[in-house]
Amino acid sequence: PVSGSLYGPRFLTGGVGGSVTHQCFYSIIPANKHDRKYWCKIAENGVCYTIISSTDPTSPEYEGRLFLQDVPQNGTFTVTMTGLKSSDTGRYRCGIGPTRGGLYVSLNLTVLADAGVSRPIQVVQGKLHGSVTVLCPSGDTQNGGKRLWCKVGRTSCTLLADSDGYVGRRYHGRIFITPWESSGAFKVLINDLKKEDSGLYRCGVERLNGWDSPQEVALQVTTASALPRRSKFLSGTVGCSLSFQCHYDPKGSYEKKYLCRWEEGSCSLLLDTDGFVHESYRGRVQITSSDGDHGTFTVAMRQLREEDSGWYWCRASSGQTEHTSSVKLLIWKEICSSQDPETTTPVKSTSSSPAASSTPTQRSTTGLVYVVGTVTKSTTVGIVTKTTNSLLPTATPGSSGTSPGETHHESSSGESRLLPVVLPPLALLVGITIAVLTLVKIKLQKKTGEGRSTSGNLEAVTAQAGPSPVKEQTMEETPSPGKVQECKMNSGKCRWVFSRTG
């Protein structure tokens, strides 16, 4: 049974007496390579009647002017119709397998009395995970208009990228439309190819009345690339360094290798193997090594900044052909002390909020980089990476270092810093106060005992003088140790007067 994809142009135009050639493209797998290929015309009742196939003779009506050629190694077969007649106008299908139930793609053929010569389809083949270069031929040499790249569908062409910066979501970081060349042509570069990228495309220049000399392109993604697989995303830390390898086909004899930064469908040159370095990256980025025999060159970036986050392209060019690959850098805000391109070692980062102190988590000292989080107020933020080979941060002046699993809290008033100074004197003061209060209590108890003894003597004397209806004793001052001199009676009240003896 057939499988995979089948695609080709949706519209053909030819002139009376002229000819047209239609190309159908299919996935290169054994089932498709050896199966039946056919070309049929759709009648008014919706049935598609086969007029030529790879296993059946040509219909008598088209004998001598209809030809089918299959090229299995390229995954394509072509149908050429000559001696066009007005009656040839209609809807057709090219397909694989049985006429009913197989893979097919439909198209409209229009035969005009006077039709121009259509541009042949450009066939571009790329390997899975590899890259391709599509040359869009020149139109208007005035270089006006917007450059477009779209994928042909059943009824329309879906825009994937243009020279104004639009890029479809699935193509972020992996498609680039080059500036105009001297001839007025431009190129479309695509990397990290996927199976679903196979299909029919169109590139050209937008004009007020439509496209200017559009070029149809059949992109075929074949077997996996021999280039090594590598990570599409790399992480770095502010102030640290990282390095990565760029790969290309060593058999390609590429004349120039360079690195550019991809933003909104364009790619600004950062450095190349001829020694050029963009002004904003001088002293921070360089090609540290180049190995033509193995098709690699290494890029090192130092003193990373947060704004360095984004897409970067490795490019190797040879004439009109380029090999490209892309990588996205993610730069984190932690501070790093190491400048070794293969090592990143964070140090203590000062918290922006005085109400909390954060402790960097442990990080391995080898490898490119790892995602790092912080522990703040006993709540983990980010991703904590645990390793057995780790380097703990050293506390710096004005910051608090903690051991793993501990969190130090710091109040906005600086109370944690004052406690070690205030606690000893405060404890001494509390001890003195308790001692003084104990002595006072003992003295008061002694005085109370003397007062009770004197009161008993006084009651005995008063009882001898006569009963009193109400007796209210008022002490107007606190007696101190001494000898009683006198007691003055006034309206039944006794006022004691003491005199200090020592």
Short mmCIF file of C-alpha atoms in Angstrom, two decimals, residues 143-447:
data_model
loop_
_atom_site.label_atom_id
_atom_site.label_comp_id
_atom_site.label_asym_id
_atom_site.label_seq_id
_atom_site.Cartn_x
_atom_site.Cartn_y
_atom_site.Cartn_z
CA ASN A 143 14.31 45.45 -5.95
CA GLY A 144 10.90 46.72 -4.98
CA GLY A 145 8.17 44.74 -3.30
CA LYS A 146 8.06 42.23 -0.53
CA ARG A 147 9.78 38.84 -0.90
CA LEU A 148 7.44 35.95 -0.08
CA TRP A 149 7.67 32.25 0.67
CA CYS A 150 4.45 30.22 0.89
CA LYS A 151 3.32 26.59 0.81
CA VAL A 152 0.85 25.57 -1.87
CA GLY A 153 -2.34 24.00 -0.57
CA ARG A 154 -5.50 22.74 -2.21
CA THR A 155 -7.05 26.17 -2.68
CA SER A 156 -4.43 28.72 -1.61
CA CYS A 157 -0.77 29.34 -0.78
CA THR A 158 -0.14 29.69 2.97
CA LEU A 159 2.42 32.39 3.81
CA LEU A 160 5.32 31.05 5.88
CA ALA A 161 7.81 33.94 5.76
CA ASP A 162 8.37 37.32 4.12
CA SER A 163 11.10 39.95 3.99
CA ASP A 164 9.17 42.26 6.37
CA GLY A 165 9.90 39.96 9.32
CA TYR A 166 6.86 37.68 9.39
CA VAL A 167 7.72 34.04 10.17
CA GLY A 168 5.23 31.24 10.78
CA ARG A 169 5.30 29.69 14.26
CA ARG A 170 6.67 26.35 13.03
CA TYR A 171 9.56 28.09 11.26
CA HIS A 172 10.84 30.30 14.08
CA GLY A 173 14.61 30.25 14.14
CA ARG A 174 14.99 28.02 11.07
CA ILE A 175 14.08 30.09 7.97
CA PHE A 176 15.82 33.15 6.55
CA ILE A 177 15.11 35.21 3.42
CA THR A 178 18.37 36.78 2.24
CA PRO A 179 18.70 40.38 1.04
CA TRP A 180 18.60 41.19 -2.65
CA GLU A 181 21.54 40.12 -4.77
CA SER A 182 22.96 42.24 -7.59
CA SER A 183 20.86 40.33 -10.12
CA GLY A 184 17.66 41.05 -8.21
CA ALA A 185 17.39 37.43 -7.03
CA PHE A 186 17.18 36.30 -3.43
CA LYS A 187 17.55 33.05 -1.51
CA VAL A 188 15.43 31.22 1.04
CA LEU A 189 17.45 29.24 3.60
CA ILE A 190 15.76 26.55 5.71
CA ASN A 191 17.39 24.26 8.29
CA ASP A 192 16.44 21.56 10.80
CA LEU A 193 14.34 19.95 8.05
CA LYS A 194 11.38 17.81 9.09
CA LYS A 195 9.48 15.15 7.16
CA GLU A 196 6.40 17.34 7.02
CA ASP A 197 8.39 20.08 5.23
CA SER A 198 8.09 18.06 2.01
CA GLY A 199 5.69 19.77 -0.37
CA LEU A 200 5.15 22.34 -3.08
CA TYR A 201 6.13 25.95 -2.37
CA ARG A 202 6.16 29.26 -4.18
CA CYS A 203 8.58 32.15 -3.84
CA GLY A 204 8.45 35.52 -5.50
CA VAL A 205 7.94 39.25 -5.11
CA GLU A 206 4.62 40.82 -4.20
CA ARG A 207 3.24 43.45 -6.56
CA LEU A 208 0.03 45.45 -6.56
CA ASN A 209 -1.47 43.15 -9.20
CA GLY A 210 -0.14 39.92 -7.73
CA TRP A 211 3.17 38.04 -7.85
CA ASP A 212 6.09 39.06 -10.00
CA SER A 213 7.51 36.00 -11.80
CA PRO A 214 6.74 33.45 -9.05
CA GLN A 215 8.84 30.30 -8.84
CA GLU A 216 7.29 27.00 -7.83
CA VAL A 217 9.57 24.81 -5.74
CA ALA A 218 9.15 21.14 -4.89
CA LEU A 219 10.95 20.42 -1.61
CA GLN A 220 11.71 16.79 -0.90
CA VAL A 221 13.03 15.73 2.50
CA THR A 222 14.83 12.42 2.11
CA THR A 223 16.79 10.10 4.39
CA ALA A 224 18.37 11.24 7.63
CA SER A 225 21.40 13.48 7.46
CA ALA A 226 24.86 12.11 8.23
CA LEU A 227 25.56 15.20 10.33
CA PRO A 228 25.63 14.53 14.11
CA ARG A 229 22.57 15.36 16.13
CA ARG A 230 23.08 18.08 18.72
CA SER A 231 21.01 20.08 21.15
CA LYS A 232 18.91 22.82 19.61
CA PHE A 233 18.87 24.75 22.90
CA LEU A 234 21.83 25.81 25.06
CA SER A 235 21.81 27.58 28.43
CA GLY A 236 24.25 30.13 29.80
CA THR A 237 24.62 32.34 32.85
CA VAL A 238 25.21 36.09 32.95
CA GLY A 239 28.93 36.78 33.20
CA CYS A 240 29.88 33.22 32.25
CA SER A 241 31.10 31.65 29.00
CA LEU A 242 29.94 28.87 26.73
CA SER A 243 31.04 27.28 23.47
CA PHE A 244 29.38 25.17 20.79
CA GLN A 245 30.37 23.41 17.59
CA CYS A 246 29.05 24.24 14.13
CA HIS A 247 28.90 21.36 11.64
CA TYR A 248 28.89 21.28 7.85
CA ASP A 249 29.59 18.72 5.13
CA PRO A 250 33.39 18.44 4.82
CA LYS A 251 32.94 17.32 1.19
CA GLY A 252 31.15 20.54 0.30
CA SER A 253 34.31 22.67 -0.11
CA TYR A 254 32.66 25.62 1.57
CA GLU A 255 34.58 28.83 1.04
CA LYS A 256 33.33 30.80 4.02
CA LYS A 257 32.09 29.98 7.52
CA TYR A 258 30.35 32.46 9.73
CA LEU A 259 27.91 33.03 12.58
CA CYS A 260 24.90 35.32 12.44
CA ARG A 261 22.11 36.25 14.83
CA TRP A 262 18.58 35.43 13.70
CA GLU A 263 15.82 37.95 14.48
CA GLU A 264 12.43 38.24 12.78
CA GLY A 265 13.39 36.43 9.61
CA SER A 266 16.75 38.15 9.09
CA CYS A 267 20.25 37.13 10.19
CA SER A 268 22.86 39.77 11.12
CA LEU A 269 26.49 38.75 10.65
CA LEU A 270 28.42 38.50 13.96
CA LEU A 271 31.74 36.99 12.89
CA ASP A 272 33.39 34.92 10.19
CA THR A 273 36.54 32.89 9.61
CA ASP A 274 38.13 35.87 7.79
CA GLY A 275 38.40 37.76 11.09
CA PHE A 276 35.31 39.97 11.00
CA VAL A 277 33.60 40.57 14.36
CA HIS A 278 30.53 42.74 14.87
CA GLU A 279 31.30 45.85 16.93
CA SER A 280 28.85 45.00 19.73
CA TYR A 281 30.48 41.54 20.17
CA ARG A 282 34.16 42.42 20.00
CA GLY A 283 36.11 40.77 22.79
CA ARG A 284 33.16 38.51 23.64
CA VAL A 285 32.82 36.12 20.70
CA GLN A 286 35.35 34.31 18.52
CA ILE A 287 35.93 31.20 16.45
CA THR A 288 38.36 29.24 18.60
CA SER A 289 39.05 26.37 16.19
CA SER A 290 38.21 25.12 12.72
CA ASP A 291 38.55 21.57 11.41
CA GLY A 292 37.93 21.32 7.67
CA ASP A 293 38.62 17.58 7.56
CA HIS A 294 35.71 16.88 9.91
CA GLY A 295 33.56 19.85 8.87
CA THR A 296 33.42 21.72 12.18
CA PHE A 297 34.28 25.06 13.68
CA THR A 298 33.87 26.07 17.33
CA VAL A 299 32.38 29.34 18.55
CA ALA A 300 33.10 30.63 22.07
CA MET A 301 31.07 33.38 23.75
CA ARG A 302 32.31 35.13 26.90
CA GLN A 303 30.92 37.63 29.41
CA LEU A 304 27.38 36.58 28.58
CA ARG A 305 24.62 39.14 28.94
CA GLU A 306 20.93 38.62 29.41
CA GLU A 307 20.25 40.26 26.03
CA ASP A 308 22.37 37.58 24.33
CA SER A 309 19.36 35.24 24.56
CA GLY A 310 18.00 34.32 21.13
CA TRP A 311 18.59 32.35 17.93
CA TYR A 312 22.00 32.00 16.29
CA TRP A 313 22.88 30.47 12.93
CA CYS A 314 26.04 28.62 11.88
CA ARG A 315 26.52 29.10 8.13
CA ALA A 316 28.93 27.70 5.56
CA SER A 317 28.63 28.97 1.97
CA SER A 318 29.89 27.78 -1.39
CA GLY A 319 28.64 29.78 -4.35
CA GLN A 320 24.83 29.78 -4.31
CA THR A 321 24.69 26.86 -1.87
CA GLU A 322 24.73 27.22 1.90
CA HIS A 323 24.63 24.80 4.79
CA THR A 324 22.97 26.23 7.88
CA SER A 325 22.06 25.10 11.37
CA SER A 326 20.45 26.99 14.22
CA VAL A 327 20.74 27.03 18.00
CA LYS A 328 18.84 29.00 20.62
CA LEU A 329 20.67 30.42 23.64
CA LEU A 330 18.88 30.91 26.97
CA ILE A 331 20.78 33.24 29.32
CA TRP A 332 19.93 33.22 33.04
CA LYS A 333 20.46 36.05 35.53
CA GLU A 334 22.66 34.29 38.08
CA ILE A 335 26.19 35.63 38.46
CA CYS A 336 29.07 33.36 37.51
CA SER A 337 32.71 33.54 38.59
CA SER A 338 34.27 31.18 36.04
CA GLN A 339 35.38 32.29 32.58
CA ASP A 340 36.18 28.79 31.28
CA PRO A 341 34.06 28.30 28.09
CA GLU A 342 33.19 24.79 29.25
CA THR A 343 32.48 25.67 32.89
CA THR A 344 30.00 27.87 34.67
CA THR A 345 30.25 28.40 38.41
CA PRO A 346 27.79 30.74 40.13
CA VAL A 347 28.63 32.81 43.22
CA LYS A 348 26.31 34.29 45.85
CA SER A 349 23.78 36.62 44.32
CA THR A 350 22.52 39.52 46.41
CA SER A 351 18.76 39.60 46.77
CA SER A 352 17.03 42.71 45.47
CA SER A 353 14.60 42.62 48.37
CA PRO A 354 16.01 43.32 51.87
CA ALA A 355 13.20 41.34 53.39
CA ALA A 356 14.49 38.06 52.11
CA SER A 357 17.81 36.48 51.38
CA SER A 358 18.19 33.92 48.60
CA THR A 359 20.67 31.10 48.38
CA PRO A 360 21.91 29.80 45.02
CA THR A 361 21.38 26.09 44.66
CA GLN A 362 24.17 23.64 43.97
CA ARG A 363 25.45 23.30 40.43
CA SER A 364 27.81 20.90 38.72
CA THR A 365 31.16 22.37 37.74
CA THR A 366 31.28 20.51 34.44
CA GLY A 367 29.19 20.68 31.28
CA LEU A 368 27.83 23.72 29.48
CA VAL A 369 25.17 25.03 31.80
CA TYR A 370 22.19 23.95 33.88
CA VAL A 371 19.00 25.68 34.81
CA VAL A 372 19.39 27.20 38.27
CA GLY A 373 16.72 28.29 40.76
CA THR A 374 16.83 30.05 44.13
CA VAL A 375 15.37 29.25 47.56
CA THR A 376 13.57 32.25 49.02
CA LYS A 377 11.51 32.20 52.23
CA SER A 378 11.58 28.40 52.21
CA THR A 379 9.87 28.34 48.80
CA THR A 380 11.71 26.81 45.83
CA VAL A 381 11.62 28.90 42.63
CA GLY A 382 12.81 27.47 39.31
CA ILE A 383 14.46 24.12 38.80
CA VAL A 384 16.85 22.86 41.45
CA THR A 385 19.60 20.69 40.06
CA LYS A 386 21.15 18.20 42.47
CA THR A 387 24.55 16.72 41.69
CA THR A 388 27.12 14.77 43.65
CA ASN A 389 30.02 16.81 42.27
CA SER A 390 29.07 20.31 43.34
CA LEU A 391 30.56 23.61 44.37
CA LEU A 392 28.88 25.49 47.16
CA PRO A 393 28.84 29.28 46.94
CA THR A 394 31.01 31.33 49.29
CA ALA A 395 29.27 34.02 51.30
CA THR A 396 30.42 37.53 50.44
CA PRO A 397 30.50 40.59 52.73
CA GLY A 398 27.07 42.04 53.19
CA SER A 399 25.35 38.80 52.28
CA SER A 400 24.43 35.70 54.19
CA GLY A 401 25.63 32.29 53.08
CA THR A 402 23.71 29.17 53.98
CA SER A 403 24.35 25.49 53.81
CA PRO A 404 22.19 23.19 51.66
CA GLY A 405 18.71 22.80 53.07
CA GLU A 406 18.93 25.94 55.22
CA THR A 407 17.36 29.30 54.57
CA HIS A 408 18.39 32.48 56.34
CA HIS A 409 15.77 35.20 56.82
CA GLU A 410 16.67 38.85 57.12
CA SER A 411 14.18 41.49 58.28
CA SER A 412 13.94 44.94 56.73
CA SER A 413 15.02 46.62 60.04
CA GLY A 414 18.25 44.65 60.30
CA GLU A 415 17.14 42.83 63.45
CA SER A 416 19.02 39.67 62.55
CA ARG A 417 22.27 41.60 62.48
CA LEU A 418 21.64 43.34 65.90
CA LEU A 419 20.63 40.25 67.86
CA PRO A 420 24.16 38.91 68.45
CA VAL A 421 25.17 42.31 69.94
CA VAL A 422 22.03 43.05 71.98
CA LEU A 423 21.32 39.64 73.54
CA PRO A 424 24.26 39.40 76.06
CA PRO A 425 23.70 42.81 77.74
CA LEU A 426 19.95 42.22 77.71
CA ALA A 427 20.36 38.89 79.49
CA LEU A 428 22.66 40.51 82.10
CA LEU A 429 20.14 43.30 82.69
CA VAL A 430 17.32 40.79 83.17
CA GLY A 431 19.44 38.86 85.66
CA ILE A 432 20.24 42.01 87.71
CA THR A 433 16.57 43.04 87.70
CA ILE A 434 15.47 39.63 89.01
CA ALA A 435 18.09 39.79 91.80
CA VAL A 436 17.02 43.30 92.87
CA LEU A 437 13.35 42.34 92.89
CA THR A 438 14.16 39.27 95.02
CA LEU A 439 15.98 41.41 97.62
CA VAL A 440 13.15 43.94 97.74
CA LYS A 441 10.65 41.13 98.27
CA ILE A 442 12.69 39.75 101.17
CA LYS A 443 12.91 43.20 102.83
CA LEU A 444 9.18 43.78 102.38
CA GLN A 445 8.43 40.43 104.02
CA LYS A 446 10.61 41.41 107.03
CA LYS A 447 8.86 44.79 107.33
#
